[in-house]
Coordinates of C-alpha atoms in Angstrom, one line a residue:
M20 CA 31.8 -38.2 0.6
S21 CA 35.4 -37.9 -0.1
S22 CA 36.9 -39.5 -3.1
T23 CA 38.0 -42.4 -1.1
A24 CA 36.1 -43.9 1.8
S25 CA 38.8 -43.5 4.5
G26 CA 38.8 -43.4 8.3
K27 CA 40.7 -42.3 11.1
N28 CA 44.1 -43.7 12.4
G29 CA 45.1 -45.3 9.2
T30 CA 41.9 -47.4 9.0
W31 CA 40.2 -47.7 5.7
R32 CA 36.5 -48.0 5.5
N33 CA 34.1 -48.7 2.7
W34 CA 31.2 -46.4 1.7
G35 CA 28.5 -48.7 3.3
G36 CA 30.5 -48.7 6.6
N37 CA 30.4 -52.5 6.9
V38 CA 34.1 -53.2 5.9
A39 CA 37.2 -51.9 7.7
A40 CA 41.0 -52.5 7.1
R41 CA 44.3 -51.3 8.4
P42 CA 46.8 -51.3 5.6
A43 CA 50.5 -51.5 6.5
R44 CA 51.1 -48.4 4.2
E45 CA 49.3 -46.4 1.5
V46 CA 50.7 -45.3 -1.9
T47 CA 49.3 -42.7 -4.2
P48 CA 51.2 -43.2 -7.5
A49 CA 51.2 -40.4 -10.0
T50 CA 52.3 -42.5 -13.0
V51 CA 52.1 -46.1 -14.2
E52 CA 55.9 -46.4 -13.5
E53 CA 55.4 -45.3 -9.8
L54 CA 52.7 -47.9 -9.5
A55 CA 54.8 -50.7 -10.9
A56 CA 57.6 -49.7 -8.5
A57 CA 55.2 -49.9 -5.6
V58 CA 54.2 -53.4 -6.6
L59 CA 57.8 -54.6 -6.8
R60 CA 58.6 -53.0 -3.5
A61 CA 55.6 -54.8 -1.9
A62 CA 57.0 -58.0 -3.2
E63 CA 60.4 -57.3 -1.6
D64 CA 58.6 -56.6 1.7
G65 CA 56.5 -59.8 1.3
L66 CA 53.3 -57.7 1.5
P67 CA 50.1 -58.1 -0.7
V68 CA 48.9 -55.2 -2.7
K69 CA 45.3 -53.9 -3.4
A70 CA 44.1 -50.8 -5.2
V71 CA 41.0 -49.3 -3.9
G72 CA 38.6 -46.8 -5.6
T73 CA 35.8 -45.0 -3.8
G74 CA 34.8 -48.0 -1.6
H75 CA 31.5 -48.5 -3.1
S76 CA 31.7 -52.3 -2.8
F77 CA 29.9 -53.8 0.2
T78 CA 32.2 -56.8 0.1
S79 CA 35.9 -56.7 1.4
I80 CA 37.1 -57.1 -2.3
A81 CA 39.5 -54.1 -1.8
A82 CA 40.5 -54.6 1.9
T83 CA 44.1 -55.3 2.7
G84 CA 46.5 -55.2 5.6
G85 CA 49.3 -54.9 3.1
V86 CA 49.9 -52.0 0.6
L87 CA 46.9 -49.9 -0.3
I88 CA 47.2 -48.3 -3.7
R89 CA 45.1 -45.1 -4.0
P90 CA 44.6 -44.1 -7.6
E91 CA 43.3 -40.5 -7.4
L92 CA 46.5 -39.1 -9.2
L93 CA 46.0 -41.7 -12.1
T94 CA 42.9 -39.8 -13.5
G95 CA 41.9 -38.1 -16.8
I96 CA 41.5 -38.9 -20.4
R97 CA 44.6 -40.2 -22.2
D98 CA 43.1 -40.3 -25.6
I99 CA 40.0 -39.8 -27.6
D100 CA 39.8 -41.6 -31.0
R101 CA 36.7 -40.4 -32.8
E102 CA 37.3 -42.6 -35.8
A103 CA 37.4 -45.7 -33.7
G104 CA 34.7 -44.5 -31.4
T105 CA 36.8 -45.0 -28.2
V106 CA 38.1 -43.1 -25.2
T107 CA 41.2 -44.2 -23.1
V108 CA 40.9 -43.1 -19.5
L109 CA 43.1 -43.5 -16.5
A110 CA 41.9 -46.1 -13.9
G111 CA 41.4 -43.8 -11.0
T112 CA 39.0 -41.4 -12.9
P113 CA 35.6 -41.1 -11.3
L114 CA 32.8 -42.0 -13.6
K115 CA 31.3 -38.6 -12.8
R116 CA 34.3 -36.9 -14.3
L117 CA 34.3 -39.2 -17.3
N118 CA 30.7 -38.6 -18.1
L119 CA 31.1 -34.8 -17.9
A120 CA 34.3 -34.8 -20.0
L121 CA 32.7 -37.0 -22.7
A122 CA 29.5 -34.8 -22.7
R123 CA 31.8 -31.7 -23.4
E124 CA 33.3 -33.6 -26.3
G125 CA 29.8 -34.6 -27.6
L126 CA 30.3 -38.2 -26.6
S127 CA 28.6 -40.8 -24.3
L128 CA 28.8 -44.3 -23.1
T129 CA 26.0 -46.4 -24.4
N130 CA 24.9 -47.5 -21.0
M131 CA 25.9 -47.0 -17.3
G132 CA 24.9 -47.8 -13.8
D133 CA 22.7 -45.7 -11.6
I134 CA 25.4 -43.9 -9.7
M135 CA 28.6 -42.3 -10.9
E136 CA 30.8 -41.9 -7.7
Q137 CA 32.9 -44.9 -8.4
T138 CA 36.2 -45.0 -10.3
V139 CA 36.2 -46.4 -13.8
A140 CA 38.5 -49.3 -12.8
G141 CA 36.6 -50.0 -9.5
A142 CA 33.3 -50.1 -11.4
T143 CA 34.3 -52.3 -14.2
S144 CA 36.4 -54.7 -12.0
T145 CA 33.4 -55.5 -9.9
G146 CA 30.9 -55.8 -12.9
T147 CA 28.9 -52.6 -12.3
H148 CA 25.9 -52.4 -14.5
G149 CA 22.8 -50.6 -15.4
T150 CA 19.8 -52.1 -17.2
G151 CA 19.7 -52.8 -20.9
R152 CA 17.9 -55.0 -23.4
D153 CA 20.8 -54.9 -25.9
S154 CA 23.6 -53.1 -24.0
G155 CA 25.5 -54.7 -21.1
S156 CA 27.6 -53.6 -18.2
I157 CA 30.3 -51.0 -18.2
A158 CA 32.9 -53.7 -18.5
A159 CA 31.2 -55.0 -21.7
Q160 CA 31.9 -51.7 -23.3
I161 CA 35.7 -52.0 -22.8
T162 CA 37.7 -52.5 -25.9
A163 CA 41.2 -52.5 -24.5
L164 CA 42.8 -52.6 -21.0
E165 CA 46.2 -51.9 -19.4
M166 CA 47.4 -53.3 -16.1
V167 CA 50.5 -53.7 -13.9
T168 CA 51.0 -57.4 -13.2
A169 CA 52.6 -59.1 -10.2
D170 CA 56.2 -58.9 -11.7
G171 CA 55.8 -55.2 -12.2
S172 CA 55.4 -55.4 -16.0
V173 CA 52.7 -53.5 -17.9
L174 CA 50.4 -55.7 -19.8
T175 CA 48.0 -54.5 -22.5
C176 CA 45.1 -56.6 -23.8
S177 CA 42.3 -56.5 -26.2
A178 CA 40.2 -58.8 -28.4
E179 CA 43.4 -59.0 -30.7
E180 CA 46.2 -58.7 -28.2
N181 CA 46.4 -61.3 -25.3
P182 CA 42.7 -62.2 -25.9
E183 CA 42.6 -64.7 -23.1
V184 CA 43.7 -62.0 -20.6
F185 CA 41.1 -59.6 -22.1
A186 CA 38.3 -62.1 -21.7
A187 CA 39.0 -62.2 -17.9
A188 CA 40.6 -58.9 -17.0
R189 CA 37.5 -56.7 -18.0
I190 CA 36.0 -58.0 -14.7
G191 CA 39.2 -59.0 -13.0
L192 CA 38.2 -58.6 -9.3
G193 CA 41.6 -57.0 -8.7
A194 CA 43.0 -60.6 -8.8
L195 CA 45.0 -60.6 -12.0
G196 CA 46.8 -57.1 -11.6
I197 CA 46.2 -53.4 -11.0
V198 CA 44.3 -51.8 -13.8
T199 CA 46.0 -48.5 -15.0
A200 CA 44.0 -47.5 -18.1
I201 CA 40.8 -48.6 -19.8
T202 CA 39.7 -48.0 -23.4
L203 CA 35.9 -47.8 -23.7
A204 CA 33.6 -47.7 -26.6
V205 CA 31.8 -44.5 -26.9
E206 CA 29.3 -42.9 -29.4
P207 CA 28.0 -39.5 -30.3
V208 CA 26.0 -38.2 -27.4
F209 CA 22.2 -38.9 -27.8
L210 CA 19.0 -38.1 -26.1
L211 CA 17.0 -40.5 -23.9
H212 CA 13.3 -40.2 -23.2
A213 CA 12.7 -41.3 -19.6
R214 CA 9.2 -42.5 -18.6
E215 CA 8.7 -43.2 -14.8
E216 CA 5.4 -44.3 -13.5
P217 CA 3.7 -46.4 -10.8
M218 CA 2.4 -49.9 -11.8
P219 CA 1.0 -52.7 -9.7
L220 CA 3.6 -55.5 -9.2
D221 CA 1.1 -58.1 -10.5
R222 CA 0.9 -56.3 -13.8
V223 CA 4.7 -55.8 -14.0
L224 CA 5.3 -59.5 -13.4
A225 CA 2.5 -60.6 -15.8
E226 CA 3.8 -58.3 -18.6
F227 CA 7.6 -58.4 -17.8
D228 CA 8.6 -60.0 -21.1
E229 CA 6.8 -57.3 -23.1
L230 CA 8.0 -54.4 -21.0
W231 CA 11.6 -55.8 -21.4
A232 CA 11.2 -56.4 -25.2
E233 CA 9.6 -53.0 -25.9
N234 CA 12.2 -50.8 -24.1
E235 CA 15.9 -50.3 -24.5
H236 CA 16.2 -49.9 -20.8
F237 CA 13.6 -51.1 -18.5
E238 CA 13.7 -51.4 -14.6
F239 CA 11.4 -51.3 -11.7
Y240 CA 11.4 -50.9 -7.8
W241 CA 9.0 -53.0 -5.8
F242 CA 8.2 -51.7 -2.3
P243 CA 8.0 -54.7 0.1
H244 CA 4.8 -55.0 2.2
T245 CA 2.9 -53.4 -0.8
G246 CA 1.7 -54.5 -4.3
S247 CA 3.2 -51.3 -5.8
T248 CA 6.1 -50.6 -8.0
T249 CA 7.7 -47.7 -9.7
T250 CA 8.8 -48.5 -13.3
K251 CA 11.4 -46.7 -15.5
R252 CA 11.6 -46.9 -19.2
N253 CA 14.4 -45.2 -21.0
N254 CA 14.5 -45.1 -24.8
R255 CA 16.4 -43.1 -27.4
S256 CA 14.7 -40.0 -28.6
A257 CA 15.0 -37.6 -31.5
G258 CA 14.4 -34.8 -29.1
P259 CA 13.8 -32.0 -28.3
E260 CA 15.7 -32.1 -24.9
R261 CA 13.2 -31.6 -22.1
P262 CA 15.2 -32.0 -18.8
V263 CA 13.6 -32.1 -15.4
S264 CA 13.3 -28.5 -14.0
P265 CA 15.9 -27.7 -11.2
L266 CA 13.2 -27.3 -8.6
K267 CA 11.2 -30.3 -9.7
G268 CA 14.5 -32.2 -9.9
W269 CA 15.5 -31.3 -6.4
F270 CA 12.0 -32.1 -5.0
E271 CA 11.8 -35.5 -6.6
D272 CA 15.4 -36.7 -6.6
E273 CA 16.7 -35.0 -3.4
F274 CA 13.7 -34.4 -1.2
L275 CA 11.5 -37.4 -1.9
S276 CA 14.2 -39.9 -3.1
N277 CA 16.8 -39.0 -0.5
G278 CA 15.3 -36.8 2.3
V279 CA 12.0 -38.4 2.8
F280 CA 13.5 -41.8 2.3
Q281 CA 16.2 -41.0 4.9
A282 CA 13.5 -39.9 7.4
A283 CA 11.3 -43.0 6.6
S284 CA 14.4 -45.2 7.2
W285 CA 15.1 -43.5 10.6
V286 CA 11.5 -43.9 11.6
G287 CA 11.6 -47.5 10.5
R288 CA 14.7 -48.3 12.4
A289 CA 13.3 -46.9 15.5
A290 CA 9.8 -48.5 15.0
P291 CA 9.9 -51.5 12.6
A292 CA 6.2 -52.1 13.1
A293 CA 5.5 -48.8 11.2
I294 CA 7.5 -49.8 8.1
P295 CA 4.6 -51.4 6.1
A296 CA 2.6 -48.2 6.6
I297 CA 5.6 -46.0 5.6
A298 CA 6.1 -48.3 2.6
R299 CA 2.6 -47.7 1.3
I300 CA 3.1 -44.0 1.6
S301 CA 6.6 -44.1 0.0
S302 CA 5.3 -46.2 -2.9
K303 CA 2.8 -43.4 -3.7
A304 CA 5.1 -40.4 -3.0
L305 CA 6.8 -40.6 -6.4
S306 CA 4.3 -39.6 -9.1
A307 CA 4.6 -40.3 -12.8
R308 CA 7.0 -38.1 -14.8
S309 CA 8.7 -38.0 -18.1
Y310 CA 11.7 -36.0 -19.4
T311 CA 14.3 -36.2 -22.2
D312 CA 17.9 -35.5 -21.6
I313 CA 21.5 -36.8 -22.3
P314 CA 22.3 -40.2 -21.0
Y315 CA 24.2 -39.7 -17.8
K316 CA 21.5 -37.3 -16.6
V317 CA 18.9 -40.0 -17.2
F318 CA 20.8 -43.2 -16.1
T319 CA 22.3 -41.8 -12.9
S320 CA 20.9 -40.2 -9.8
P321 CA 22.2 -39.1 -6.5
R322 CA 22.3 -41.7 -3.7
R323 CA 22.8 -39.9 -0.3
V324 CA 21.0 -42.5 1.9
R325 CA 23.6 -45.0 3.1
F326 CA 22.6 -48.7 2.8
V327 CA 24.0 -52.1 2.5
E328 CA 23.0 -54.2 -0.5
M329 CA 22.9 -57.7 -1.9
E330 CA 22.4 -58.3 -5.6
Y331 CA 22.0 -61.5 -7.6
A332 CA 21.9 -62.2 -11.3
V333 CA 19.5 -64.9 -12.3
P334 CA 18.6 -66.2 -15.8
R335 CA 16.3 -63.7 -17.3
E336 CA 13.6 -66.3 -17.8
A337 CA 13.7 -67.1 -14.1
V338 CA 13.1 -63.5 -12.9
V339 CA 9.3 -63.5 -12.5
D340 CA 9.4 -66.8 -10.4
T341 CA 12.2 -65.6 -8.3
L342 CA 10.4 -62.3 -7.4
R343 CA 7.2 -64.2 -6.6
E344 CA 9.2 -66.4 -4.2
L345 CA 10.9 -63.3 -2.7
K346 CA 7.5 -61.6 -2.2
A347 CA 5.9 -64.7 -0.6
M348 CA 8.9 -65.0 1.8
V349 CA 8.6 -61.3 2.9
D350 CA 4.9 -61.6 3.3
R351 CA 5.0 -64.6 5.5
S352 CA 8.0 -63.5 7.6
P353 CA 8.2 -61.1 10.4
L354 CA 10.8 -59.0 8.5
R355 CA 10.1 -55.3 8.1
I356 CA 11.9 -54.0 4.8
S357 CA 11.9 -50.2 4.4
F358 CA 14.0 -50.3 1.1
P359 CA 12.6 -51.0 -2.3
V360 CA 13.8 -54.0 -4.3
E361 CA 15.5 -53.1 -7.6
V362 CA 15.1 -55.2 -10.8
R363 CA 17.2 -54.7 -13.9
T364 CA 18.3 -56.7 -17.0
A365 CA 21.5 -57.3 -19.1
P366 CA 22.1 -59.3 -22.3
A367 CA 24.6 -62.2 -22.3
D368 CA 28.2 -61.1 -22.6
D369 CA 31.5 -62.9 -23.2
I370 CA 33.5 -61.9 -20.0
T371 CA 34.7 -64.9 -18.1
L372 CA 33.3 -63.9 -14.6
S373 CA 30.7 -61.4 -15.7
T374 CA 27.3 -62.0 -13.9
A375 CA 25.9 -62.0 -17.4
S376 CA 28.6 -64.4 -18.8
G377 CA 27.0 -66.5 -21.5
R378 CA 23.3 -66.0 -20.4
D379 CA 20.7 -63.3 -20.7
S380 CA 20.3 -62.1 -17.1
A381 CA 18.0 -60.3 -14.7
Y382 CA 19.3 -58.6 -11.4
I383 CA 17.4 -58.4 -8.2
A384 CA 18.9 -56.1 -5.6
V385 CA 17.8 -56.1 -1.9
H386 CA 18.9 -53.3 0.3
M387 CA 18.8 -52.4 4.0
F388 CA 19.4 -48.9 5.6
R389 CA 22.9 -48.8 7.0
G390 CA 22.9 -49.7 10.7
T391 CA 19.9 -52.0 10.6
P392 CA 20.4 -55.7 11.0
Y393 CA 20.3 -57.1 7.5
Q394 CA 21.4 -60.8 7.9
R395 CA 18.0 -62.5 8.2
Y396 CA 16.6 -60.7 5.2
F397 CA 19.7 -61.2 3.1
T398 CA 20.1 -64.9 4.1
A399 CA 16.4 -65.6 3.2
A400 CA 16.8 -63.8 -0.1
E401 CA 20.1 -65.5 -1.0
R402 CA 18.5 -68.9 -0.5
I403 CA 15.9 -68.0 -3.1
F404 CA 18.5 -66.5 -5.5
T405 CA 20.8 -69.5 -5.3
A406 CA 18.0 -72.0 -5.9
H407 CA 17.7 -70.3 -9.4
E408 CA 21.6 -70.6 -10.1
G409 CA 22.0 -66.9 -9.1
R410 CA 25.4 -65.2 -9.5
P411 CA 26.0 -62.5 -6.8
H412 CA 27.4 -59.1 -7.9
W413 CA 31.2 -59.2 -6.9
G414 CA 30.9 -55.9 -5.0
K415 CA 27.8 -56.7 -3.0
V416 CA 27.1 -58.8 0.1
H417 CA 26.9 -62.5 -0.4
T418 CA 28.2 -65.7 1.3
R419 CA 29.2 -67.7 -1.8
D420 CA 32.6 -69.5 -2.3
A421 CA 34.9 -70.9 -5.0
E422 CA 33.0 -74.3 -5.0
Y423 CA 29.7 -72.5 -5.7
F424 CA 31.1 -70.3 -8.4
A425 CA 32.7 -73.3 -10.1
G426 CA 29.1 -74.5 -10.5
V427 CA 27.5 -71.3 -11.9
Y428 CA 30.3 -70.1 -14.0
P429 CA 31.2 -72.5 -16.9
R430 CA 34.5 -70.7 -17.4
F431 CA 35.5 -70.3 -13.8
G432 CA 38.5 -72.7 -14.3
E433 CA 39.7 -70.4 -17.2
F434 CA 39.9 -67.5 -14.7
T435 CA 41.7 -69.4 -12.0
A436 CA 44.3 -70.8 -14.5
L437 CA 45.0 -67.3 -15.7
R438 CA 45.4 -66.0 -12.2
D439 CA 47.9 -68.9 -11.5
R440 CA 49.9 -67.7 -14.6
L441 CA 49.8 -63.9 -13.9
D442 CA 50.0 -63.9 -10.0
P443 CA 51.5 -67.2 -9.0
E444 CA 52.7 -65.7 -5.7
R445 CA 49.3 -64.2 -4.9
R446 CA 50.6 -60.7 -4.7
F447 CA 47.0 -59.4 -5.1
R448 CA 45.6 -61.7 -2.6
N449 CA 43.1 -60.9 0.3
D450 CA 40.6 -62.9 2.3
Y451 CA 37.7 -62.2 -0.1
L452 CA 39.7 -63.5 -3.1
R453 CA 40.7 -66.6 -1.1
R454 CA 37.0 -67.3 -0.5
V455 CA 35.6 -66.6 -4.0
L456 CA 38.5 -67.9 -6.1
G457 CA 40.0 -70.6 -3.8
A458 CA 43.6 -70.8 -2.4

């Protein structure tokens, strides 16, 4: 995949292939000054402006018919402050490059999501997260942020400086300005012991609170049409380092998780009736394993099978009921689901529109293989999630609007008031923001 998900004839496409746009022009600024000039020129031409990372959002959050800002020249580390325990990185830096650079410096983020293809600004602006009992999303690890606002000025914010902007801009949806640099809290690199093993779904649901409480990072994958899950427990370790051997890693992460999965998805698309049988085989293909390595090698894994995804955050205490309802819905429906359901957690944070804002949260993600009809499944799942006051991931498929968000985010009005102040002309508008934030 290229660093940006682009198509032919000036058409921009996202990674999932479900969103396309034709910008009037594209700009690739090499400096913050060039970016500010591009925003002012767009204003003169009466065009909206959007920055786009690697297109990993399944929503049209980055789509524009106006000026598309590509941040691939705004990359690299600007500063490492070992005393403060922070790194300042330019917005277009891919997480993969950040993780490698930090590891070379003997540093690491505390927590991260499960892929690292996205840009730092794209991942944080949409609320990308991993799983954690005590540590939250990537945005929750931001200590300061710099962005170009609608009038072309450069605004910096932190808990001390412009704190009301900082509260919102860490997950700003591209609505408040174009992020140019982000300062993240980092710590000396550490080792994680990963333990992956199959477990019956009934047991995971019965013991969920204990599994969550006993592990720093707990997650599991449930295979629809089966009672099986694969669980993952990641905890800090004193060592020694025991990475997965390259051959075993290739076999499990590439051949089984990507290759066999791709083949199973193709068969499932051609013959949906075979999916339950395939699911039973898939759920048994990944055997138990444990290994110890540095964080990014444990948290992240390659994702080569293209899919479309919906993910909702529900209050953590509601996760078991929500999953039971999801399973009952799948069991009684004619739906055939070839992709596992992923379940993760995050502690409450103080970011205005974070999916974990003000409440301990659990995430339930449903996926469909790219190219298969997903509407019926996602609609039925969304009905269950919203009944539990679910908050959809900003970068994943959902049908919610501003009226809904005003009900599930106590600080929603705070965000829209700040947007009115920073972007009164709606320079950073698009159809998605009109729907989720209101006109």
